[in-house]
CSV table of C-alpha atoms in Angstrom, one decimal:
chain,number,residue,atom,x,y,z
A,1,UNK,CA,6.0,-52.1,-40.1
A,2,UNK,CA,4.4,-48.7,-39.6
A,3,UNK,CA,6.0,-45.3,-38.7
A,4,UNK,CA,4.7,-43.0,-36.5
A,5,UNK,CA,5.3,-39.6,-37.7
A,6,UNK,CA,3.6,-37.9,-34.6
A,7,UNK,CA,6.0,-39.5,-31.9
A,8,UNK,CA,8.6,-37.5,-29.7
A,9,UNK,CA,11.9,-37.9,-30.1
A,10,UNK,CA,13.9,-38.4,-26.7
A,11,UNK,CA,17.2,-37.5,-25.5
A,12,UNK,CA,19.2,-40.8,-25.0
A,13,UNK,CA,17.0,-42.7,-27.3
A,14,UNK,CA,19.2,-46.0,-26.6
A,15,UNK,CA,18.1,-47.2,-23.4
A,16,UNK,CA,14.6,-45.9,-23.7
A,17,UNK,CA,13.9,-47.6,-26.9
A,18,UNK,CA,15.5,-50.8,-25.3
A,19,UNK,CA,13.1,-50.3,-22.0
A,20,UNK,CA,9.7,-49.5,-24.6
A,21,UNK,CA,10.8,-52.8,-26.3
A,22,UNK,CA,11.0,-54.9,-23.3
A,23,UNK,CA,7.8,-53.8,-21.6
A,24,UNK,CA,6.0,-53.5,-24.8
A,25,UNK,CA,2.6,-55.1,-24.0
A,26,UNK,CA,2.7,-54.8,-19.4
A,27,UNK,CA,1.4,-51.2,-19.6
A,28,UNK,CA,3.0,-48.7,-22.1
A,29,UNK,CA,4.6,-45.8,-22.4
A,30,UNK,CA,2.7,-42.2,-23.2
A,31,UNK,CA,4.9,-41.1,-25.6
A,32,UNK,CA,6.0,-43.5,-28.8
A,33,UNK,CA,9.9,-43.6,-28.8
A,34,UNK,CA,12.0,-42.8,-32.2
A,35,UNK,CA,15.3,-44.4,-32.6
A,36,UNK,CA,17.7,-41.6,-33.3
A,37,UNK,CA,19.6,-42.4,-36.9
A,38,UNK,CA,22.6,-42.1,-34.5
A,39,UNK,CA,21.6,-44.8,-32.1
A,40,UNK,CA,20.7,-47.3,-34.6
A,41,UNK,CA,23.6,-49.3,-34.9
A,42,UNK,CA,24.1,-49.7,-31.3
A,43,UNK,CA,20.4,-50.2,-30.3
A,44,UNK,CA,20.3,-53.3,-33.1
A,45,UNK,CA,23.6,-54.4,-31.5
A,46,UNK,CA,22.4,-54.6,-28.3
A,47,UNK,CA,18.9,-56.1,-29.4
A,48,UNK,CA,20.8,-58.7,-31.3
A,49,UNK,CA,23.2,-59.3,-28.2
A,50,UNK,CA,20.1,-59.7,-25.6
A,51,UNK,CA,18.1,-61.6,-28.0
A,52,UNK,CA,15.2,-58.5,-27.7
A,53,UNK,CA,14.9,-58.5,-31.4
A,54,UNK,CA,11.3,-59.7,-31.4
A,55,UNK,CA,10.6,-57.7,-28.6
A,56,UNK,CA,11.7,-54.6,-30.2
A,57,UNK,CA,9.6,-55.4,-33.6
A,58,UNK,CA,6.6,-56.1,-31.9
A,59,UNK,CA,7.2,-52.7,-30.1
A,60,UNK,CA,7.5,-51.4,-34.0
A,61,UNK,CA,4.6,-53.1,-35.1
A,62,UNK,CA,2.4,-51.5,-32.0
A,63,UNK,CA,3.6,-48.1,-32.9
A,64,UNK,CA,5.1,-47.9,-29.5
A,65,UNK,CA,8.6,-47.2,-30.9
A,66,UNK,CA,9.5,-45.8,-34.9
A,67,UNK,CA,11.8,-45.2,-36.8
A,68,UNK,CA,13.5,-44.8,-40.3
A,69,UNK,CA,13.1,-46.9,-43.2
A,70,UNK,CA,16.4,-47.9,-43.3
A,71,UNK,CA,16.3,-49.3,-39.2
A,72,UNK,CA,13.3,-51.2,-39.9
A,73,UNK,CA,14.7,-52.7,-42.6
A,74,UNK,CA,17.9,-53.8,-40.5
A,75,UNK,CA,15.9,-54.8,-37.9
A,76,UNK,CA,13.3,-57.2,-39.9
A,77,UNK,CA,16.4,-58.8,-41.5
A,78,UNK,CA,17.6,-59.3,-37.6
A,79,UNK,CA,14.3,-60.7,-36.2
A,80,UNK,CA,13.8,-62.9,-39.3
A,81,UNK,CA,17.8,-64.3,-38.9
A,82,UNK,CA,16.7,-64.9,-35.3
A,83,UNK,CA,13.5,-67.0,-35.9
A,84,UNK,CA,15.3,-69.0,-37.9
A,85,UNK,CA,17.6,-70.1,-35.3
A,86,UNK,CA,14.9,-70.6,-33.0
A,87,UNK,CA,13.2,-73.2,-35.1
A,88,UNK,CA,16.9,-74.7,-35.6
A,89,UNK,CA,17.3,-75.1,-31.9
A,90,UNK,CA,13.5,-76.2,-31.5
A,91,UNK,CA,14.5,-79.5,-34.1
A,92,UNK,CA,17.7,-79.2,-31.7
A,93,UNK,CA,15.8,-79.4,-28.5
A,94,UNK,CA,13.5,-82.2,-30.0
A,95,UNK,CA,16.6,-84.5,-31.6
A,96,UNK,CA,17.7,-83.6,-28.0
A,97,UNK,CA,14.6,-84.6,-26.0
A,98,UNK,CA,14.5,-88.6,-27.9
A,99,UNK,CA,18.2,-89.1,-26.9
A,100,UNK,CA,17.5,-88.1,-23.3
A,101,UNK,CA,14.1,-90.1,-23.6
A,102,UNK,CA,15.3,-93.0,-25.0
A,103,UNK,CA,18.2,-93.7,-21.9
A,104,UNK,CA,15.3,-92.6,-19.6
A,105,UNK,CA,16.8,-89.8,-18.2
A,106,UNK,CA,14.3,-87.2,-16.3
A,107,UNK,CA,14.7,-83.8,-17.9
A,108,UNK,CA,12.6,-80.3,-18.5
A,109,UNK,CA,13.0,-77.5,-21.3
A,110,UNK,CA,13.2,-74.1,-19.6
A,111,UNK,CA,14.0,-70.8,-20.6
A,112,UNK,CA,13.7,-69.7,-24.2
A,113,UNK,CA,11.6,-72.2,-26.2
A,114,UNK,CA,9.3,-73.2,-23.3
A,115,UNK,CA,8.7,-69.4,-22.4
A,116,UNK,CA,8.4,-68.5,-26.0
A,117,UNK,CA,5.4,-71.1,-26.7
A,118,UNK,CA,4.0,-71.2,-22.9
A,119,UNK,CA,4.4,-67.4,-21.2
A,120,UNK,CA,4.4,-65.1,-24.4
A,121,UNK,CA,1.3,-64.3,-26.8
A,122,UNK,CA,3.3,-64.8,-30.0
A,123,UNK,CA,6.3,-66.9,-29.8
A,124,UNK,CA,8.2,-65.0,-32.3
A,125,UNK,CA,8.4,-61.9,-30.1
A,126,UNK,CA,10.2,-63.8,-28.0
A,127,UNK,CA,13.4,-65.5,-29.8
A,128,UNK,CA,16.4,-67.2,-27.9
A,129,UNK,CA,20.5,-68.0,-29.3
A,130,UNK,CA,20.3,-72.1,-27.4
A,131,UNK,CA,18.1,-75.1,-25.9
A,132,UNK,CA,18.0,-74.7,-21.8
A,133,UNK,CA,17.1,-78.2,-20.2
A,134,UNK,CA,17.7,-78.9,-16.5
A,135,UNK,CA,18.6,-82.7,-16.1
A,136,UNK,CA,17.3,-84.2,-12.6
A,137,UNK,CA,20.5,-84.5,-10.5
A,138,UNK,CA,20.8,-88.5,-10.1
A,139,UNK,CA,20.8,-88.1,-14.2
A,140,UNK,CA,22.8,-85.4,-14.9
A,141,UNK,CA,26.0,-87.7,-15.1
A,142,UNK,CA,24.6,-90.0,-17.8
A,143,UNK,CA,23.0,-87.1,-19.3
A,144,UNK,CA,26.4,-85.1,-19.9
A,145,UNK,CA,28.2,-88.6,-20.9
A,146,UNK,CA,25.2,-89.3,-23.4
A,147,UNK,CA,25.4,-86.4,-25.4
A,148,UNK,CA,29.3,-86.4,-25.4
A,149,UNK,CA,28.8,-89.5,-27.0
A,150,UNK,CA,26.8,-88.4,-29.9
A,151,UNK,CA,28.5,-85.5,-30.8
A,152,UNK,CA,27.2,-82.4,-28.3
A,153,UNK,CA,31.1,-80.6,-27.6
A,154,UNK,CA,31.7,-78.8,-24.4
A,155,UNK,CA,34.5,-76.3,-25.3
A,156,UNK,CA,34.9,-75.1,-21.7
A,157,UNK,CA,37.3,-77.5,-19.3
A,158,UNK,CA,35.7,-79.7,-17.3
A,159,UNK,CA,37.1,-79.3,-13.7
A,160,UNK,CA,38.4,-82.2,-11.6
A,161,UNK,CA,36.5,-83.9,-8.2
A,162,UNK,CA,33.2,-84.5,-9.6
A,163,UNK,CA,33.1,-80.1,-10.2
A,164,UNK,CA,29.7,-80.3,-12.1
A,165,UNK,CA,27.7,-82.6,-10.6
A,166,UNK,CA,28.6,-81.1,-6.7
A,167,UNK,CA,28.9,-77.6,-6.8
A,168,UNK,CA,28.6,-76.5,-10.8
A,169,UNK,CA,25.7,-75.1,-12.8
A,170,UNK,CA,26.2,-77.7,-15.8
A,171,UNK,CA,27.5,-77.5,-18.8
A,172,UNK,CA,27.2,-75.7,-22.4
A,173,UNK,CA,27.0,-78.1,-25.2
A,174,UNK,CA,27.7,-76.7,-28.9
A,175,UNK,CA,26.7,-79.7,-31.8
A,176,UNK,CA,28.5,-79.7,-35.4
A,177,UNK,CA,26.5,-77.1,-37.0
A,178,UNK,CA,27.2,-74.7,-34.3
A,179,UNK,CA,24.1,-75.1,-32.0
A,180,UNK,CA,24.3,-74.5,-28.2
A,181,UNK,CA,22.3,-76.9,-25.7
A,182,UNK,CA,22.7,-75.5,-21.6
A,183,UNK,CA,22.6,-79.1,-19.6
A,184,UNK,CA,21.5,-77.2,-16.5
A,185,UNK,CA,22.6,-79.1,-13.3
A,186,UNK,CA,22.0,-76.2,-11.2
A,187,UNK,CA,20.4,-72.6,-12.2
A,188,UNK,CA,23.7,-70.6,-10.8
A,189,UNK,CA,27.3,-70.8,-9.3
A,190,UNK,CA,28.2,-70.1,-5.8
A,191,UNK,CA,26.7,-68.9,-3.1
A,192,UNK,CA,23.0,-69.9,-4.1
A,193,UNK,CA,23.9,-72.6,-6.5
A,194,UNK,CA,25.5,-75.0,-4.1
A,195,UNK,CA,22.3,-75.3,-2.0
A,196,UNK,CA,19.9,-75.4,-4.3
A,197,UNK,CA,17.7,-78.9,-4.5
A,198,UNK,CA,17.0,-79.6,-8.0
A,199,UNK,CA,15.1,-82.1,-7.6
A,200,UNK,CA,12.2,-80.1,-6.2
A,201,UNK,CA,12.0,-79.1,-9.5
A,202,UNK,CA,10.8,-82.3,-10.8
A,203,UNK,CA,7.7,-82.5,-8.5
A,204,UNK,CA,5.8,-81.0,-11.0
A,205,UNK,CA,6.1,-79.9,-15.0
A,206,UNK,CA,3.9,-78.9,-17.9
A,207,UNK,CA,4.3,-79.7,-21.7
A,208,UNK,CA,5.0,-77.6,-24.8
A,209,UNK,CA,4.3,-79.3,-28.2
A,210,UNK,CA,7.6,-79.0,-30.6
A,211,UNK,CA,6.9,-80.4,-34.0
A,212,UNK,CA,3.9,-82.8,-32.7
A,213,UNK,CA,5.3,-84.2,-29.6
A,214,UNK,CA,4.7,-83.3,-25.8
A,215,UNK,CA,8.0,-82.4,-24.6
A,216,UNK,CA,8.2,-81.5,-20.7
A,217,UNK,CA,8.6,-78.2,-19.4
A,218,UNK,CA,9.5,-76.3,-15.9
A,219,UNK,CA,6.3,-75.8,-14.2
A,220,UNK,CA,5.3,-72.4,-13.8
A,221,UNK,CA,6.7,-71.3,-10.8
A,222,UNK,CA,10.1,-73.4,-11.8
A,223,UNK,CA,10.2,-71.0,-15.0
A,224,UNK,CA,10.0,-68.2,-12.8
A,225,UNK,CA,12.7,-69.4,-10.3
A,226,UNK,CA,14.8,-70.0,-13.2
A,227,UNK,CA,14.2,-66.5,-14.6
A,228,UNK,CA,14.8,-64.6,-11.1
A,229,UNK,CA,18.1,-66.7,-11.3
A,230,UNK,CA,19.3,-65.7,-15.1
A,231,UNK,CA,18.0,-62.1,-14.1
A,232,UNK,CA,19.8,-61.6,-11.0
A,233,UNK,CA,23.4,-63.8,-11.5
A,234,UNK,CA,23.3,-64.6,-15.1
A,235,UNK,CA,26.6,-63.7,-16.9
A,236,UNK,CA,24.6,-61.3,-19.2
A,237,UNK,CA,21.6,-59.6,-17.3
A,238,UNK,CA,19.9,-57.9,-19.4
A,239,UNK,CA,16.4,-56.3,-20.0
A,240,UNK,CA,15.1,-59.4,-21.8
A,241,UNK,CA,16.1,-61.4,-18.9
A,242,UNK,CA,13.8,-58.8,-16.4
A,243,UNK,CA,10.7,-58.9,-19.0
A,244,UNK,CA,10.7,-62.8,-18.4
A,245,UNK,CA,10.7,-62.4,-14.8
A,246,UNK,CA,8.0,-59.9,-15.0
A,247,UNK,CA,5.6,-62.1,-18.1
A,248,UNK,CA,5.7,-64.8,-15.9
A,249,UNK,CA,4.6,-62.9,-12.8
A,250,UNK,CA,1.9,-60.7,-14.5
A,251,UNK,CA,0.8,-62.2,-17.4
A,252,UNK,CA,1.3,-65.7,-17.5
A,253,UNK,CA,-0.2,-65.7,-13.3
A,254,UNK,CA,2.5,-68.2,-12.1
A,255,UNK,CA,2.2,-68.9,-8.2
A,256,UNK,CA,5.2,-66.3,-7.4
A,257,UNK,CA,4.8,-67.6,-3.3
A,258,UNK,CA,5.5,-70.9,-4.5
A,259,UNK,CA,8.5,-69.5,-5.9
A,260,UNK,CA,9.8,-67.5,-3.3
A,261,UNK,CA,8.8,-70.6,-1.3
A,262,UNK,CA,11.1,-72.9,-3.5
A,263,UNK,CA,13.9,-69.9,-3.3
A,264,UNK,CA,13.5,-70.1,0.3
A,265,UNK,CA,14.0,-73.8,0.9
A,266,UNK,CA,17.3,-73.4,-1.1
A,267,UNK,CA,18.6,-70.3,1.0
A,268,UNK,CA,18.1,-68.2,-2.2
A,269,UNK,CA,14.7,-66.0,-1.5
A,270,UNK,CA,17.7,-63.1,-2.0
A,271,UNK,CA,17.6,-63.9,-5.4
A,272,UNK,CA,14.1,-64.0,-6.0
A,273,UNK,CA,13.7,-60.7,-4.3
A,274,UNK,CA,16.6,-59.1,-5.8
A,275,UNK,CA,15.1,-60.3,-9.7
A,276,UNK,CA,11.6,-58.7,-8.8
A,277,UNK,CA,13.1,-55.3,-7.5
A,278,UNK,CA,15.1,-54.6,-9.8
A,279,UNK,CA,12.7,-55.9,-12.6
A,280,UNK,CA,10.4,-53.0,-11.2
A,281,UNK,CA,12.9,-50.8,-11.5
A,282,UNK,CA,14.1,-51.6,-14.8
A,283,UNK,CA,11.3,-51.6,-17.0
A,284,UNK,CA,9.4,-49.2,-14.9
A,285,UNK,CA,6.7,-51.2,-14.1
A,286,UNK,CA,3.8,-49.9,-11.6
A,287,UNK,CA,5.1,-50.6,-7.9
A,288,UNK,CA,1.2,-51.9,-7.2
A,289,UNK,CA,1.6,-55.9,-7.2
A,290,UNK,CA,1.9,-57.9,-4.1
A,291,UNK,CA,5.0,-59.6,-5.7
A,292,UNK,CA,7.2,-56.1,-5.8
A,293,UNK,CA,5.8,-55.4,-2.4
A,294,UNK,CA,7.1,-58.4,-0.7
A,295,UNK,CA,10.7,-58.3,-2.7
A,296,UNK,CA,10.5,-54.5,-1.3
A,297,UNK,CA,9.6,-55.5,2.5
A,298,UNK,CA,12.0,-58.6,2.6
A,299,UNK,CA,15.4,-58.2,4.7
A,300,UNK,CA,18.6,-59.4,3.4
A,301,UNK,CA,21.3,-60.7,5.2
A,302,UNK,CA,25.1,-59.0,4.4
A,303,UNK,CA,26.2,-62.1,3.2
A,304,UNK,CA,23.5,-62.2,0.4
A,305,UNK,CA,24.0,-59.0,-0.5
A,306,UNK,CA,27.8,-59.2,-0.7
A,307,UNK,CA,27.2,-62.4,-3.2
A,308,UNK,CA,24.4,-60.2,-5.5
A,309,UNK,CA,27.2,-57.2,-5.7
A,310,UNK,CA,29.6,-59.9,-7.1
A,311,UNK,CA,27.1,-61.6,-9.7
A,312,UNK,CA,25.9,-58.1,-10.7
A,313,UNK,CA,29.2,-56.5,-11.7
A,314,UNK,CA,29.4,-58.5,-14.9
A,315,UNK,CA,32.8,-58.7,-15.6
A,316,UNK,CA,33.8,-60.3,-12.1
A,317,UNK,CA,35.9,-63.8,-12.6
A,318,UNK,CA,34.2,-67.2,-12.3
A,319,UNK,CA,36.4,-67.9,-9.4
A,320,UNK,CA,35.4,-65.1,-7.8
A,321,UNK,CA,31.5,-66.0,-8.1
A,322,UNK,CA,32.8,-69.6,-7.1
A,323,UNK,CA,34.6,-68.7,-4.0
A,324,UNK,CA,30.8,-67.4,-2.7
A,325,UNK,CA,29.8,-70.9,-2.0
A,326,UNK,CA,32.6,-71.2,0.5
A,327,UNK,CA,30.5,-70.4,3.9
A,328,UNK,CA,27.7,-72.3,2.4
A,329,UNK,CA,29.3,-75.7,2.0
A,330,UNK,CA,29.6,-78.3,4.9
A,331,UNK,CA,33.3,-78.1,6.3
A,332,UNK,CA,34.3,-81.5,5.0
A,333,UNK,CA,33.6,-80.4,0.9
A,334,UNK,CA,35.8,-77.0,1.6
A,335,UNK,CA,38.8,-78.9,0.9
A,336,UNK,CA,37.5,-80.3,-2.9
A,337,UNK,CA,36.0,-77.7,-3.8
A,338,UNK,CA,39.1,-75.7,-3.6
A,339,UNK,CA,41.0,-78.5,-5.2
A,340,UNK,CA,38.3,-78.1,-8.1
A,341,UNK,CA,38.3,-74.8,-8.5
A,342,UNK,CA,42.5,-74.5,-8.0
A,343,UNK,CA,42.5,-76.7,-11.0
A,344,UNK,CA,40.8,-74.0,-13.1
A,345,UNK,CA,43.5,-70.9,-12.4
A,346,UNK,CA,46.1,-73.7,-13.6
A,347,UNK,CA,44.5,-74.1,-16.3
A,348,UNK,CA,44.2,-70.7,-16.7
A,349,UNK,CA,47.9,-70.1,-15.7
A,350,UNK,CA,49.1,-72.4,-18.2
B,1,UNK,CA,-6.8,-80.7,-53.5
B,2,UNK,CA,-6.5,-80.0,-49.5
B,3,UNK,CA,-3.4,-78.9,-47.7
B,4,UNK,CA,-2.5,-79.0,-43.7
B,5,UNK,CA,0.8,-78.1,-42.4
B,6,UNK,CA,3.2,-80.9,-41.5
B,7,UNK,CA,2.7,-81.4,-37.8
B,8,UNK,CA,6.0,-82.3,-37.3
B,9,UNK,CA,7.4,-79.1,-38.8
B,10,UNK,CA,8.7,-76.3,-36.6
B,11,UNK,CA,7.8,-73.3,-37.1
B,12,UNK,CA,7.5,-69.1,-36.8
B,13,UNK,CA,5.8,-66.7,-38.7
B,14,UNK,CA,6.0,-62.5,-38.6
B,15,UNK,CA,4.9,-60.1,-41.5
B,16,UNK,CA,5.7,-61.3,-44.8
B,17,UNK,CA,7.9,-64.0,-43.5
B,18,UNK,CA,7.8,-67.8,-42.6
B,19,UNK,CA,10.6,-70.0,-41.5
B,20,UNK,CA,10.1,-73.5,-41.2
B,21,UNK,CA,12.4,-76.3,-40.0
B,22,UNK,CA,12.1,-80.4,-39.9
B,23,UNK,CA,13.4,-82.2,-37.1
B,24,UNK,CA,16.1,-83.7,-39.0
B,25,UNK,CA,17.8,-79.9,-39.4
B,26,UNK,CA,16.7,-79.1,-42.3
B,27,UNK,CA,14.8,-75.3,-42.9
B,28,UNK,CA,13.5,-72.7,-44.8
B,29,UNK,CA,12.6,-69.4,-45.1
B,30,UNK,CA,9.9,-68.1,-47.2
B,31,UNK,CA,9.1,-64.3,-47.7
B,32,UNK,CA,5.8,-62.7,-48.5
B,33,UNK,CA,2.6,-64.3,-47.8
B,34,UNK,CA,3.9,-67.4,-47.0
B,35,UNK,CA,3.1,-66.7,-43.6
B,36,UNK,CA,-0.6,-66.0,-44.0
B,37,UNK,CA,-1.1,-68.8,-45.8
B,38,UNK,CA,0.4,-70.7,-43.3
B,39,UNK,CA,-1.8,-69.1,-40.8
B,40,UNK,CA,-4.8,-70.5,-42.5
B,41,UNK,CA,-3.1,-74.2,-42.9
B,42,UNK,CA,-4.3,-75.1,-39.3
B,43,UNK,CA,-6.1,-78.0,-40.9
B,44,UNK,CA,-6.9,-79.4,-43.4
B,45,UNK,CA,-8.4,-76.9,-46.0
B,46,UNK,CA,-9.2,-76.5,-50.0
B,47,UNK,CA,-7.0,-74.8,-51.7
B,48,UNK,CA,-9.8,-73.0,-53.7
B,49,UNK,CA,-10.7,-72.1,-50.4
B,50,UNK,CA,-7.5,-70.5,-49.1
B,51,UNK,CA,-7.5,-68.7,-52.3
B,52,UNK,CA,-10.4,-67.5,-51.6
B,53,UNK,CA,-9.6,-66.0,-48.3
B,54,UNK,CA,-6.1,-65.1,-49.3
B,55,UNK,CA,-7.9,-63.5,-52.3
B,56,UNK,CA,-10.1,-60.9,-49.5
B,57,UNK,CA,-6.9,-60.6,-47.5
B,58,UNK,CA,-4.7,-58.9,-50.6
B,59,UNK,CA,-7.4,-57.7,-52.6
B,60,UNK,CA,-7.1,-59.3,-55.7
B,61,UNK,CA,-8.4,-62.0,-57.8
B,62,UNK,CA,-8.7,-65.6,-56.9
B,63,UNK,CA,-7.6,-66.6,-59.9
B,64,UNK,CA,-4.5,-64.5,-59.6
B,65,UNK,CA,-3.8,-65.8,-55.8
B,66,UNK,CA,-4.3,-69.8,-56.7
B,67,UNK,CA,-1.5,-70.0,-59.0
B,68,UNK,CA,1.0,-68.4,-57.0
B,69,UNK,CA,-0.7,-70.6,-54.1
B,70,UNK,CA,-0.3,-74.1,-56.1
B,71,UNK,CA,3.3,-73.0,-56.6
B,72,UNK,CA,4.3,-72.4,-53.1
B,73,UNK,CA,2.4,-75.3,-51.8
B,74,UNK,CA,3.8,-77.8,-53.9
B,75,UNK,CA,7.1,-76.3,-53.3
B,76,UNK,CA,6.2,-77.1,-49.7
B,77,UNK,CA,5.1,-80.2,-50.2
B,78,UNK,CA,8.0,-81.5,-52.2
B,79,UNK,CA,10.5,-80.5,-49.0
B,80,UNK,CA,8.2,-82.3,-46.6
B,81,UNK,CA,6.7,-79.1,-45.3
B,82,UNK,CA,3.2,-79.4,-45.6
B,83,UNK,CA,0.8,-82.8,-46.2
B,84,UNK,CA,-1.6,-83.0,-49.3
B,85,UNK,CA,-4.8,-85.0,-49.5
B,86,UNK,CA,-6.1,-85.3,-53.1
C-alpha cells in the first residue's frame, strides 16, 4: 500500500476518513485524507464494526486516504481476517443453498455476497460478517424448521402466535463454527415490515456463481429495496450500508423507479426516499441524479416520519420498533400481535 | 505440467494475499504472490508459462520463480485447491 506524503491532514480525521472510504470510487474527494496516529484505533474499530475494511484499503491503495506504517499494517491484517470470513460464509451460503434446494424451497442471496460479486468492481473491497437469503413466504416455515434440523441455532427467542412468519423479519441463524445465516422473512419490523409482499420479490432474480454453481440472487432493483431498508431501519446504519444504496443506484444502473415502485406497493416509498436522502447527504455525493431528486420532492406522511425517527435512533427497543406496525395491521391481528410481542417483555422480565 | 484453479474453490485475492476456502469449510490463506499467481490460473495454463509471466511481473529469473511456483502449486494441489493436468 502506498503513502501519500503530499496529502492534508484534516481536523476530525475520523469521520472524514470513514466518508473518503465509503465513497471511494463515485467521485472523490480533492484533498487525500491522513488518518491521524490518534484516530487510528477508533477508525479501524469502526471499519471493523461496519464491515468498511475493504472499502477503506481500496481507499489506501487509490491514494485517496494515507497513513502510517504501523495503520496500514493493522489494517491489511483486518481486511485479510475479513476475506477470510467471507469465503467461509460463501462455502456457508453454498452448503446453505443445496439444503434449501434439495426440499425445494424458493429462496435468493442478497446483501453481502451477492453485492460483493454482482454490484462491486472487486469483491474484496466489499467484505460482509453473515449469509442474507430471503425465503419466499409460503416457504419460510419449512425453511426455518429445515435448518433447525441440521444444526443452524437461533439464540434469540422465538415469540409465540406464528410471530415470524406474520409480522417478523426472520430469523438469525449461527452454525457450530460460529457462522451467521439471516433467514429473511421480511426486510424490517414494524411499521413497513408488516405490509411488505415478499413474494413480489420472487418475480424476477439473477445468479451469482459461488464455487461453480449458479446460486439465485435478488434482482436488481430487489438488492436495492433491500439496501434502502438496512440503510434506513437496520439496527446498525452505517456508511457501508449508504455506499450500497448508492453502488446500486449509480454504478451497478439498477431500475431505481421499479424500486420506489415495489416500495410503493408495500406502503414503504418512505423508506426508499429516506435511504436515498440521506445517502446523499452522507457520503456527499453530487445532488444531480434523478433518484436524489425524487427522494427530495417526495412528501411524507407524519406517521412515516414518526416510524423513520424511531428506526433511526439506534438504541430504541425492539418493542418499540414493533409497536409501529400497530395502525398498519387489520383490526382483527391487533389482538395477536400484542399477545406476541407481550410474550417478549416476559421474557425479558423474567 | 498445467494448472487451473479448482472451480469449486471460493475465493479472494488483495496484495500479496490469497484466501481460499472449499465448500466443505475448509480454507487457507496464502501470503505473497499467491495471489497473482492465482490471478493468472483462470485456465488452464503451463507452469513454465506462469513462470514466465510471474518472472516479468517481479523481475527476476524464471528459473528462480518456477521453483517457488512448483512448491506452492503442489501445495495447492495436495489440499484440493487447484487441478493438475500432466
Amino acid at each position: 500500500m502506498s503513502f501519500t506524503p503530499k496529502a492534508m491532514s484534516i481536523g476530525t480525521t475520523e469521520d472524514r476518513v470513514l466518508v473518503a472510504a465509503a465513497r471511494y470510487g463515485l467521485g472523490e474527494l480533492e484533498v487525500p485524507i491522513v488518518v491521524n496516529a490518534a484516530d487510528a484505533e477508533r477508525v479501524l474499530f469502526r471499519a471493523r464494526f461496519d464491515h468498511l475494511t475493504g472499502m477503506l484499503a481500496t481507499a489506501v491503495l487509490g491514494d485517496v486516504v494515507s497513513a502510517d506504517d504501523v495503520f496500514l499494517s493493522a489494517l491489511r491484517k483486518q481486511w485479510h481476517d475479513e476475506l477470510l470470513t467471507c469465503v467461509r460464509l460463501e462455502a456457508l451460503a453454498v452448503r446453505t443453498a443445496d439444503l434449501l434446494n434439495a426440499a425445494g424451497i424458493n429462496w435468493r442471496i442478497t446483501k453481502g455476497a451477492a453485492l460483493a460479486h454482482l454490484d462491486y468492481p472487486d469483491p474484496a473491497a466489499r467484505t460482509f460478517g453473515d449469509v442474507d437469503m430471503v425465503v419466499h413466504p409460503s416457504d419460510w416455515p419449512q425453511a426455518f424448521r429445515l435448518l433447525s434440523a441440521n444444526g443452524y441455532r437461533r439464540d434469540s427467542v422465538t415469540l409465540p402466535g406464528d410471530y415470524d412468519n406474520r409480522y417478523g423479519k426472520g430469523a438469525t441463524l449461527t452454525t457450530a463454527d460460529g457462522l451467521e445465516v439471516d433467514l429473511h422473512r421480511r426486510f424490517a419490523i414494524g411499521r413497513f415490515g408488516v405490509t411488505s409482499r415478499m413474494e413480489s420479490l420472487f418475480a424476477s432474480s439473477g445468479t451469482v456463481e459461488l464455487a461453480g454453481r449458479a446460486l439465485p440472487v435478488l434482482a436488481p432493483e430487489g438488492r436495492l429495496l433491500h439496501a434502502c431498508f438496512h440503510a434506513t431501519l437496520g439496527g446498525f446504519r452505517a456508511l457501508r450500508a449508504f455506499r450500497d444504496v448508492a453502488q446500486l443506484i449509480l454504478v451497478t444502473g439498477a431500475d431505481w423507479q421499479a424500486t420506489y415502485g415495489l416500495a410503493r406497493s408495500w406502503r414503504a416509498e418512505a423508506v426508499v426516499v429516506s435511504a436515498i436522502k440521506e445517502t446523499w447527504d452522507r457520503l456527499e455525493l453530487s445532488a444531480d441524479h434523478p433518484a436524489h431528486t425524487r427522494a427530495v420532492a417526495t412528501r411524507m406522511s407524519r406517521g412515516d416520519q414518526r416510524a423513520l425517527r424511531l428506526f433511526a435512533r439506534g438504541s430504541t427497543f425492539f418493542r418499540s420498533q414493533a409497536l409501529s406496525a400497530l395502525r398498519r395491521l387489520p383490526p382483527y391481528e391487533v389482538p395477536r400481535y400484542l399477545w406476541s410481542l407481550g410474550h417478549a417483555r416476559r421474557r425479558r422480565n423474567s | 505440467v498445467r494448472w487451473r484453479r479448482n472451480p469449486h474453490v471460493l475465493w479472494r485475492t488483495a496484495p500479496g494475499y490469497l484466501a481460499l476456502a472449499t465448500v466443505d469449510g475448509r480454507s487457507i490463506e496464502v501470503s505473497g504472490p499467491g495471489g497473482d499467481v492465482w490471478r493468472e490460473l483462470t485456465g488452464w495454463v503451463a507452469e513454465e508459462k506462469l513462470a514466465a509471466v510471474l518472472a516479468r511481473q517481479y523481475g527476476t529469473g524464471e528459473r528462480e520463480v518456477l521453483s517457488d511456483l512448483q512448491s506452492l502449486l503442489h501445495e495447492l494441489h495436495a489440499k484440493g485447491y487447484v487441478d493438475r493436468n500432466d
